[in-house]
């Protein structure tokens, strides 16, 4: 893709209330056996994080990255993140509601 | 944000106008990369251990690739010619792989981003357990009170 000369614009987030934050961290494990076939060691690899958020107001993409301090998806700054579900509902008499979920592989590129 | 979308996050604790992430994002946009959505910047201010902590998170579409084609010839030019090309959007559009076109695009993107960032204020981040709210600083007292009460 050659140079992009198009004008850009970004919108401000107006208000977000994240009411539900679920995070599951997973690693694959591989037990290692010694020469006698006994358990000797284990290695963890391919860590990943699954997340699911539900809230009201705006759904900025950065919410999926969460915020520092152990809340939400702390630590997602790199790797690969795939958004697996997005649902946004508009309401006339209240803030819009939204749900999103995804998975992050911090060691992927 | 869309289902199946690959998102790349760029996050640091600097104000976006001062952060080196902003020129990097502008360079990416000039190269053909794109934001992950219409609201790609989450700029928050939170009180952590009694001190304000700024966090800026840019969300880029990680599924887009950029191709850099060395289709331009080696040449030596004077500043007057560099300026003529740089100031001509038509020349840049006609020479989309030339470094001068990239420099122009980068300059325009960075200026646009900075202009928009100057008009934006960080959101106040308030946590209650695993719930959190992002509140605009200029929200009315009634709106702030409502969201804080809903946060619990």
PDB file of C-alpha atoms in Angstrom:
ATOM      1  CA  UNK A   1       0.000   0.000   0.000  1.00  0.00           C
ATOM      2  CA  UNK A   2       1.528   3.356  -0.960  1.00  0.00           C
ATOM      3  CA  UNK A   3       1.360   6.511   1.086  1.00  0.00           C
ATOM      4  CA  UNK A   4      -1.997   7.527   2.589  1.00  0.00           C
ATOM      5  CA  UNK A   5      -2.720  11.222   2.056  1.00  0.00           C
ATOM      6  CA  UNK A   6      -6.345  11.120   3.234  1.00  0.00           C
ATOM      7  CA  UNK A   7      -7.472  13.384   6.062  1.00  0.00           C
ATOM      8  CA  UNK A   8      -8.046  11.712   9.404  1.00  0.00           C
ATOM      9  CA  UNK A   9     -10.383  12.377  12.286  1.00  0.00           C
ATOM     10  CA  UNK A  10     -10.883  10.892  15.705  1.00  0.00           C
ATOM     11  CA  UNK A  11     -13.883  11.152  17.971  1.00  0.00           C
ATOM     12  CA  UNK A  12     -13.833  11.654  21.706  1.00  0.00           C
ATOM     13  CA  UNK A  13     -15.179   9.067  24.077  1.00  0.00           C
ATOM     14  CA  UNK A  14     -18.168  10.619  25.782  1.00  0.00           C
ATOM     15  CA  UNK A  15     -18.782   8.320  28.699  1.00  0.00           C
ATOM     16  CA  UNK A  16     -18.190   4.684  29.543  1.00  0.00           C
ATOM     17  CA  UNK A  17     -19.424   2.547  32.411  1.00  0.00           C
ATOM     18  CA  UNK A  18     -17.929  -0.946  32.438  1.00  0.00           C
ATOM     19  CA  UNK A  19     -20.246  -2.962  34.635  1.00  0.00           C
ATOM     20  CA  UNK A  20     -18.833  -6.420  34.146  1.00  0.00           C
ATOM     21  CA  UNK A  21     -15.261  -7.440  33.482  1.00  0.00           C
ATOM     22  CA  UNK A  22     -14.298 -11.084  33.189  1.00  0.00           C
ATOM     23  CA  UNK A  23     -10.749 -12.169  32.526  1.00  0.00           C
ATOM     24  CA  UNK A  24      -9.384 -15.691  32.182  1.00  0.00           C
ATOM     25  CA  UNK A  25      -5.670 -16.289  31.836  1.00  0.00           C
ATOM     26  CA  UNK A  26      -4.536 -19.591  30.378  1.00  0.00           C
ATOM     27  CA  UNK A  27      -1.274 -21.353  29.639  1.00  0.00           C
ATOM     28  CA  UNK A  28      -0.591 -24.579  27.820  1.00  0.00           C
ATOM     29  CA  UNK A  29       1.491 -27.029  29.821  1.00  0.00           C
ATOM     30  CA  UNK A  30       3.811 -29.776  28.777  1.00  0.00           C
ATOM     31  CA  UNK A  31       5.038 -32.304  31.384  1.00  0.00           C
ATOM     32  CA  UNK A  32       8.576 -33.535  30.887  1.00  0.00           C
ATOM     33  CA  UNK A  33       9.534 -37.067  31.861  1.00  0.00           C
ATOM     34  CA  UNK A  34      12.958 -38.319  32.875  1.00  0.00           C
ATOM     35  CA  UNK A  35      14.704 -41.326  31.342  1.00  0.00           C
ATOM     36  CA  UNK A  36      12.783 -43.650  33.656  1.00  0.00           C
ATOM     37  CA  UNK A  37       9.445 -42.271  32.559  1.00  0.00           C
ATOM     38  CA  UNK A  38       8.842 -40.371  35.783  1.00  0.00           C
ATOM     39  CA  UNK A  39       7.591 -36.824  36.012  1.00  0.00           C
ATOM     40  CA  UNK A  40      10.661 -34.575  36.005  1.00  0.00           C
ATOM     41  CA  UNK A  41       9.606 -31.094  35.052  1.00  0.00           C
ATOM     42  CA  UNK A  42       6.927 -29.108  33.310  1.00  0.00           C
ATOM     43  CA  UNK A  43       6.980 -26.205  30.912  1.00  0.00           C
ATOM     44  CA  UNK A  44       4.303 -23.598  30.443  1.00  0.00           C
ATOM     45  CA  UNK A  45       3.942 -22.014  27.014  1.00  0.00           C
ATOM     46  CA  UNK A  46       1.546 -20.086  24.808  1.00  0.00           C
ATOM     47  CA  UNK A  47      -0.012 -17.906  27.548  1.00  0.00           C
ATOM     48  CA  UNK A  48      -3.240 -16.250  26.509  1.00  0.00           C
ATOM     49  CA  UNK A  49      -5.934 -14.110  28.070  1.00  0.00           C
ATOM     50  CA  UNK A  50      -9.633 -14.289  27.322  1.00  0.00           C
ATOM     51  CA  UNK A  51     -11.712 -11.274  28.246  1.00  0.00           C
ATOM     52  CA  UNK A  52     -15.332 -10.294  28.271  1.00  0.00           C
ATOM     53  CA  UNK A  53     -16.649  -6.838  29.099  1.00  0.00           C
ATOM     54  CA  UNK A  54     -20.143  -5.495  29.401  1.00  0.00           C
ATOM     55  CA  UNK A  55     -21.165  -1.909  29.971  1.00  0.00           C
ATOM     56  CA  UNK A  56     -22.989   1.216  28.932  1.00  0.00           C
ATOM     57  CA  UNK A  57     -22.082   4.408  27.147  1.00  0.00           C
ATOM     58  CA  UNK A  58     -19.309   4.376  24.549  1.00  0.00           C
ATOM     59  CA  UNK A  59     -17.299   1.340  23.575  1.00  0.00           C
ATOM     60  CA  UNK A  60     -13.855   2.655  22.661  1.00  0.00           C
ATOM     61  CA  UNK A  61     -11.518   0.003  21.310  1.00  0.00           C
ATOM     62  CA  UNK A  62      -9.020   0.756  24.065  1.00  0.00           C
ATOM     63  CA  UNK A  63     -11.403  -0.530  26.713  1.00  0.00           C
ATOM     64  CA  UNK A  64     -10.494  -3.999  25.531  1.00  0.00           C
ATOM     65  CA  UNK A  65      -6.950  -3.285  26.630  1.00  0.00           C
ATOM     66  CA  UNK A  66      -8.226  -2.431  30.068  1.00  0.00           C
ATOM     67  CA  UNK A  67      -6.233  -0.317  32.416  1.00  0.00           C
ATOM     68  CA  UNK A  68      -3.245  -0.828  34.638  1.00  0.00           C
ATOM     69  CA  UNK A  69      -3.579  -1.904  38.223  1.00  0.00           C
ATOM     70  CA  UNK A  70      -4.969  -5.393  37.972  1.00  0.00           C
ATOM     71  CA  UNK A  71      -8.345  -4.430  36.618  1.00  0.00           C
ATOM     72  CA  UNK A  72      -9.699  -5.645  33.335  1.00  0.00           C
ATOM     73  CA  UNK A  73      -7.053  -6.809  30.924  1.00  0.00           C
ATOM     74  CA  UNK A  74      -4.008  -5.425  32.660  1.00  0.00           C
ATOM     75  CA  UNK A  75      -0.826  -5.896  30.740  1.00  0.00           C
ATOM     76  CA  UNK A  76      -2.206  -6.021  27.226  1.00  0.00           C
ATOM     77  CA  UNK A  77       0.077  -3.714  25.371  1.00  0.00           C
ATOM     78  CA  UNK A  78       1.596  -6.081  22.908  1.00  0.00           C
ATOM     79  CA  UNK A  79       1.085  -9.363  21.216  1.00  0.00           C
ATOM     80  CA  UNK A  80      -1.985 -10.097  19.187  1.00  0.00           C
ATOM     81  CA  UNK A  81      -5.533  -9.349  20.268  1.00  0.00           C
ATOM     82  CA  UNK A  82      -8.513 -10.676  18.348  1.00  0.00           C
ATOM     83  CA  UNK A  83     -11.978  -9.301  19.049  1.00  0.00           C
ATOM     84  CA  UNK A  84     -14.307 -12.300  19.048  1.00  0.00           C
ATOM     85  CA  UNK A  85     -17.604 -10.619  19.847  1.00  0.00           C
ATOM     86  CA  UNK A  86     -19.064  -7.120  19.749  1.00  0.00           C
ATOM     87  CA  UNK A  87     -22.618  -6.141  20.512  1.00  0.00           C
ATOM     88  CA  UNK A  88     -23.865  -2.575  20.743  1.00  0.00           C
ATOM     89  CA  UNK A  89     -27.452  -1.537  21.442  1.00  0.00           C
ATOM     90  CA  UNK A  90     -28.854   1.944  21.066  1.00  0.00           C
ATOM     91  CA  UNK A  91     -31.467   3.225  23.462  1.00  0.00           C
ATOM     92  CA  UNK A  92     -33.528   6.366  23.236  1.00  0.00           C
ATOM     93  CA  UNK A  93     -34.056   6.857  26.947  1.00  0.00           C
ATOM     94  CA  UNK A  94     -30.753   5.693  28.389  1.00  0.00           C
ATOM     95  CA  UNK A  95     -27.070   5.252  27.588  1.00  0.00           C
ATOM     96  CA  UNK A  96     -26.262   2.794  24.839  1.00  0.00           C
ATOM     97  CA  UNK A  97     -25.243  -0.632  26.050  1.00  0.00           C
ATOM     98  CA  UNK A  98     -22.393  -2.752  24.748  1.00  0.00           C
ATOM     99  CA  UNK A  99     -20.641  -6.062  25.165  1.00  0.00           C
ATOM    100  CA  UNK A 100     -17.331  -7.173  23.760  1.00  0.00           C
ATOM    101  CA  UNK A 101     -15.042 -10.116  24.127  1.00  0.00           C
ATOM    102  CA  UNK A 102     -11.745 -11.259  22.772  1.00  0.00           C
ATOM    103  CA  UNK A 103      -8.509 -13.054  23.282  1.00  0.00           C
ATOM    104  CA  UNK A 104      -4.933 -11.835  23.616  1.00  0.00           C
ATOM    105  CA  UNK A 105      -1.754 -13.782  22.964  1.00  0.00           C
ATOM    106  CA  UNK A 106       1.033 -11.653  24.485  1.00  0.00           C
ATOM    107  CA  UNK A 107       3.874 -13.579  22.847  1.00  0.00           C
ATOM    108  CA  UNK A 108       2.415 -13.574  19.354  1.00  0.00           C
ATOM    109  CA  UNK A 109       3.407 -11.117  16.676  1.00  0.00           C
TER     110      UNK A 109
ATOM    111  CA  UNK B   1     -14.293  -2.537  16.632  1.00  0.00           C
ATOM    112  CA  UNK B   2     -15.616  -5.536  14.754  1.00  0.00           C
ATOM    113  CA  UNK B   3     -15.912  -9.246  15.374  1.00  0.00           C
ATOM    114  CA  UNK B   4     -12.846 -11.047  14.133  1.00  0.00           C
ATOM    115  CA  UNK B   5     -10.813  -7.861  14.117  1.00  0.00           C
ATOM    116  CA  UNK B   6      -7.175  -8.007  15.107  1.00  0.00           C
ATOM    117  CA  UNK B   7      -6.275  -5.034  17.276  1.00  0.00           C
ATOM    118  CA  UNK B   8      -2.843  -3.697  18.154  1.00  0.00           C
ATOM    119  CA  UNK B   9      -2.689  -1.559  21.271  1.00  0.00           C
ATOM    120  CA  UNK B  10      -0.098   1.164  21.830  1.00  0.00           C
ATOM    121  CA  UNK B  11      -0.093   2.343  25.396  1.00  0.00           C
ATOM    122  CA  UNK B  12       2.028   4.585  27.582  1.00  0.00           C
ATOM    123  CA  UNK B  13       1.728   6.965  30.499  1.00  0.00           C
ATOM    124  CA  UNK B  14       2.506  10.237  28.734  1.00  0.00           C
ATOM    125  CA  UNK B  15       0.066  12.902  27.620  1.00  0.00           C
ATOM    126  CA  UNK B  16      -0.593  12.122  23.930  1.00  0.00           C
ATOM    127  CA  UNK B  17       0.605  15.570  22.860  1.00  0.00           C
ATOM    128  CA  UNK B  18       4.002  14.866  24.423  1.00  0.00           C
ATOM    129  CA  UNK B  19       4.222  11.139  23.855  1.00  0.00           C
ATOM    130  CA  UNK B  20       6.501   9.629  21.233  1.00  0.00           C
ATOM    131  CA  UNK B  21       3.667   7.177  20.539  1.00  0.00           C
ATOM    132  CA  UNK B  22       1.673   9.886  18.758  1.00  0.00           C
ATOM    133  CA  UNK B  23       4.235  10.537  15.976  1.00  0.00           C
ATOM    134  CA  UNK B  24       4.628   6.763  15.618  1.00  0.00           C
ATOM    135  CA  UNK B  25       0.857   6.381  15.185  1.00  0.00           C
ATOM    136  CA  UNK B  26       0.874   9.255  12.672  1.00  0.00           C
ATOM    137  CA  UNK B  27       3.669   7.544  10.745  1.00  0.00           C
ATOM    138  CA  UNK B  28       1.649   4.337  10.706  1.00  0.00           C
ATOM    139  CA  UNK B  29      -1.415   6.140   9.373  1.00  0.00           C
ATOM    140  CA  UNK B  30       0.703   7.788   6.671  1.00  0.00           C
ATOM    141  CA  UNK B  31       1.987   4.366   5.681  1.00  0.00           C
ATOM    142  CA  UNK B  32      -1.523   3.004   5.166  1.00  0.00           C
ATOM    143  CA  UNK B  33      -2.352   1.526   8.557  1.00  0.00           C
ATOM    144  CA  UNK B  34      -5.659   2.479  10.168  1.00  0.00           C
ATOM    145  CA  UNK B  35      -7.310   2.905  13.519  1.00  0.00           C
ATOM    146  CA  UNK B  36      -9.342   0.018  14.923  1.00  0.00           C
ATOM    147  CA  UNK B  37     -12.442   2.209  15.179  1.00  0.00           C
ATOM    148  CA  UNK B  38     -13.823   5.724  15.271  1.00  0.00           C
ATOM    149  CA  UNK B  39     -12.758   6.191  18.886  1.00  0.00           C
ATOM    150  CA  UNK B  40      -9.211   4.849  18.758  1.00  0.00           C
ATOM    151  CA  UNK B  41      -7.737   6.800  21.667  1.00  0.00           C
ATOM    152  CA  UNK B  42      -8.496   6.065  25.289  1.00  0.00           C
ATOM    153  CA  UNK B  43      -6.824   8.838  27.282  1.00  0.00           C
ATOM    154  CA  UNK B  44      -7.468   8.540  31.004  1.00  0.00           C
ATOM    155  CA  UNK B  45      -6.478  10.223  34.237  1.00  0.00           C
ATOM    156  CA  UNK B  46      -6.663   8.223  37.441  1.00  0.00           C
ATOM    157  CA  UNK B  47      -5.605   8.843  40.994  1.00  0.00           C
ATOM    158  CA  UNK B  48      -3.140   6.113  41.944  1.00  0.00           C
ATOM    159  CA  UNK B  49      -1.584   6.196  45.426  1.00  0.00           C
ATOM    160  CA  UNK B  50      -2.562   9.836  45.761  1.00  0.00           C
ATOM    161  CA  UNK B  51      -0.971  10.911  42.490  1.00  0.00           C
ATOM    162  CA  UNK B  52      -2.559  11.400  39.074  1.00  0.00           C
ATOM    163  CA  UNK B  53      -1.656   8.758  36.507  1.00  0.00           C
ATOM    164  CA  UNK B  54      -2.163   9.412  32.818  1.00  0.00           C
ATOM    165  CA  UNK B  55      -2.649   6.460  30.484  1.00  0.00           C
ATOM    166  CA  UNK B  56      -3.090   6.787  26.742  1.00  0.00           C
ATOM    167  CA  UNK B  57      -4.047   3.766  24.660  1.00  0.00           C
ATOM    168  CA  UNK B  58      -4.179   3.904  20.870  1.00  0.00           C
ATOM    169  CA  UNK B  59      -5.999   1.068  19.089  1.00  0.00           C
ATOM    170  CA  UNK B  60      -4.806   0.217  15.595  1.00  0.00           C
ATOM    171  CA  UNK B  61      -6.252  -2.323  13.186  1.00  0.00           C
ATOM    172  CA  UNK B  62      -3.727  -5.138  13.325  1.00  0.00           C
ATOM    173  CA  UNK B  63      -5.108  -6.894  10.273  1.00  0.00           C
ATOM    174  CA  UNK B  64      -3.857  -4.261   7.821  1.00  0.00           C
ATOM    175  CA  UNK B  65      -0.498  -4.593   6.153  1.00  0.00           C
ATOM    176  CA  UNK B  66       1.628  -1.928   4.492  1.00  0.00           C
ATOM    177  CA  UNK B  67       3.801  -2.422   1.435  1.00  0.00           C
ATOM    178  CA  UNK B  68       6.756  -0.180   0.795  1.00  0.00           C
ATOM    179  CA  UNK B  69       7.737  -0.164  -2.852  1.00  0.00           C
ATOM    180  CA  UNK B  70      11.114   1.287  -3.863  1.00  0.00           C
ATOM    181  CA  UNK B  71       9.803   2.457  -7.209  1.00  0.00           C
ATOM    182  CA  UNK B  72      11.563   5.811  -7.160  1.00  0.00           C
ATOM    183  CA  UNK B  73      14.895   6.547  -8.791  1.00  0.00           C
ATOM    184  CA  UNK B  74      17.946   7.731  -6.921  1.00  0.00           C
ATOM    185  CA  UNK B  75      18.278  11.450  -7.484  1.00  0.00           C
ATOM    186  CA  UNK B  76      19.881  14.576  -6.093  1.00  0.00           C
ATOM    187  CA  UNK B  77      17.687  17.633  -5.698  1.00  0.00           C
ATOM    188  CA  UNK B  78      17.984  21.104  -4.211  1.00  0.00           C
ATOM    189  CA  UNK B  79      15.836  22.340  -1.359  1.00  0.00           C
ATOM    190  CA  UNK B  80      13.669  24.404  -3.700  1.00  0.00           C
ATOM    191  CA  UNK B  81      12.647  21.241  -5.551  1.00  0.00           C
ATOM    192  CA  UNK B  82      12.116  19.359  -2.284  1.00  0.00           C
ATOM    193  CA  UNK B  83       9.860  22.187  -1.128  1.00  0.00           C
ATOM    194  CA  UNK B  84       7.935  22.255  -4.418  1.00  0.00           C
ATOM    195  CA  UNK B  85       7.211  18.547  -4.172  1.00  0.00           C
ATOM    196  CA  UNK B  86       6.453  18.618  -0.434  1.00  0.00           C
ATOM    197  CA  UNK B  87       3.987  21.486  -0.802  1.00  0.00           C
ATOM    198  CA  UNK B  88       2.229  19.905  -3.784  1.00  0.00           C
ATOM    199  CA  UNK B  89      -0.422  17.370  -2.790  1.00  0.00           C
ATOM    200  CA  UNK B  90      -0.837  16.640  -6.493  1.00  0.00           C
ATOM    201  CA  UNK B  91       2.835  15.716  -6.820  1.00  0.00           C
ATOM    202  CA  UNK B  92       2.637  13.516  -3.694  1.00  0.00           C
ATOM    203  CA  UNK B  93      -0.489  11.768  -4.972  1.00  0.00           C
ATOM    204  CA  UNK B  94       1.195  11.164  -8.316  1.00  0.00           C
ATOM    205  CA  UNK B  95       4.292   9.762  -6.606  1.00  0.00           C
ATOM    206  CA  UNK B  96       2.791   7.710  -3.752  1.00  0.00           C
ATOM    207  CA  UNK B  97       5.890   5.637  -3.115  1.00  0.00           C
ATOM    208  CA  UNK B  98       8.348   8.514  -2.944  1.00  0.00           C
ATOM    209  CA  UNK B  99       9.894   9.380   0.446  1.00  0.00           C
ATOM    210  CA  UNK B 100       8.813  13.011   0.047  1.00  0.00           C
ATOM    211  CA  UNK B 101       5.185  11.875  -0.279  1.00  0.00           C
ATOM    212  CA  UNK B 102       5.587   9.893   2.946  1.00  0.00           C
ATOM    213  CA  UNK B 103       7.127  12.897   4.709  1.00  0.00           C
ATOM    214  CA  UNK B 104       4.216  15.076   3.592  1.00  0.00           C
ATOM    215  CA  UNK B 105       1.643  12.503   4.674  1.00  0.00           C
ATOM    216  CA  UNK B 106       3.364  12.074   8.032  1.00  0.00           C
ATOM    217  CA  UNK B 107       3.450  15.828   8.562  1.00  0.00           C
ATOM    218  CA  UNK B 108      -0.257  16.169   7.734  1.00  0.00           C
ATOM    219  CA  UNK B 109      -1.321  13.242   9.917  1.00  0.00           C
ATOM    220  CA  UNK B 110       0.699  14.442  12.889  1.00  0.00           C
ATOM    221  CA  UNK B 111      -0.659  17.977  12.566  1.00  0.00           C
ATOM    222  CA  UNK B 112      -4.227  16.666  12.363  1.00  0.00           C
ATOM    223  CA  UNK B 113      -3.771  14.409  15.361  1.00  0.00           C
ATOM    224  CA  UNK B 114      -2.218  17.197  17.422  1.00  0.00           C
ATOM    225  CA  UNK B 115      -4.996  19.609  16.508  1.00  0.00           C
ATOM    226  CA  UNK B 116      -7.605  17.093  17.608  1.00  0.00           C
ATOM    227  CA  UNK B 117      -5.692  16.164  20.761  1.00  0.00           C
ATOM    228  CA  UNK B 118      -5.502  19.818  21.805  1.00  0.00           C
ATOM    229  CA  UNK B 119      -9.296  19.885  21.877  1.00  0.00           C
ATOM    230  CA  UNK B 120      -9.583  16.669  23.870  1.00  0.00           C
ATOM    231  CA  UNK B 121      -9.253  16.245  27.611  1.00  0.00           C
ATOM    232  CA  UNK B 122      -8.405  12.980  29.343  1.00  0.00           C
ATOM    233  CA  UNK B 123     -11.290  11.050  30.802  1.00  0.00           C
ATOM    234  CA  UNK B 124     -11.436  10.575  34.549  1.00  0.00           C
ATOM    235  CA  UNK B 125     -11.034   6.876  35.350  1.00  0.00           C
ATOM    236  CA  UNK B 126     -12.828   5.773  38.509  1.00  0.00           C
ATOM    237  CA  UNK B 127     -12.709   2.170  39.714  1.00  0.00           C
ATOM    238  CA  UNK B 128     -14.981   0.283  42.061  1.00  0.00           C
ATOM    239  CA  UNK B 129     -13.730  -3.270  42.362  1.00  0.00           C
ATOM    240  CA  UNK B 130     -13.840  -4.798  38.897  1.00  0.00           C
ATOM    241  CA  UNK B 131     -16.156  -2.113  37.556  1.00  0.00           C
ATOM    242  CA  UNK B 132     -14.903   1.164  36.211  1.00  0.00           C
ATOM    243  CA  UNK B 133     -16.216   4.371  34.722  1.00  0.00           C
ATOM    244  CA  UNK B 134     -14.685   6.778  32.225  1.00  0.00           C
ATOM    245  CA  UNK B 135     -16.104  10.235  32.850  1.00  0.00           C
ATOM    246  CA  UNK B 136     -15.466  13.331  30.716  1.00  0.00           C
ATOM    247  CA  UNK B 137     -14.010  16.185  32.748  1.00  0.00           C
ATOM    248  CA  UNK B 138     -16.617  18.550  31.385  1.00  0.00           C
ATOM    249  CA  UNK B 139     -19.569  16.303  32.235  1.00  0.00           C
ATOM    250  CA  UNK B 140     -22.288  18.054  34.174  1.00  0.00           C
ATOM    251  CA  UNK B 141     -22.344  17.480  37.950  1.00  0.00           C
ATOM    252  CA  UNK B 142     -25.643  15.642  37.503  1.00  0.00           C
ATOM    253  CA  UNK B 143     -24.134  13.299  34.924  1.00  0.00           C
ATOM    254  CA  UNK B 144     -21.071  12.660  37.089  1.00  0.00           C
ATOM    255  CA  UNK B 145     -23.241  11.965  40.116  1.00  0.00           C
ATOM    256  CA  UNK B 146     -25.409   9.568  38.123  1.00  0.00           C
ATOM    257  CA  UNK B 147     -22.553   7.528  36.727  1.00  0.00           C
ATOM    258  CA  UNK B 148     -20.811   7.375  40.098  1.00  0.00           C
ATOM    259  CA  UNK B 149     -23.998   6.173  41.738  1.00  0.00           C
ATOM    260  CA  UNK B 150     -24.434   3.552  39.021  1.00  0.00           C
ATOM    261  CA  UNK B 151     -20.843   2.480  39.487  1.00  0.00           C
ATOM    262  CA  UNK B 152     -21.725   1.608  43.073  1.00  0.00           C
TER     263      UNK B 152
END
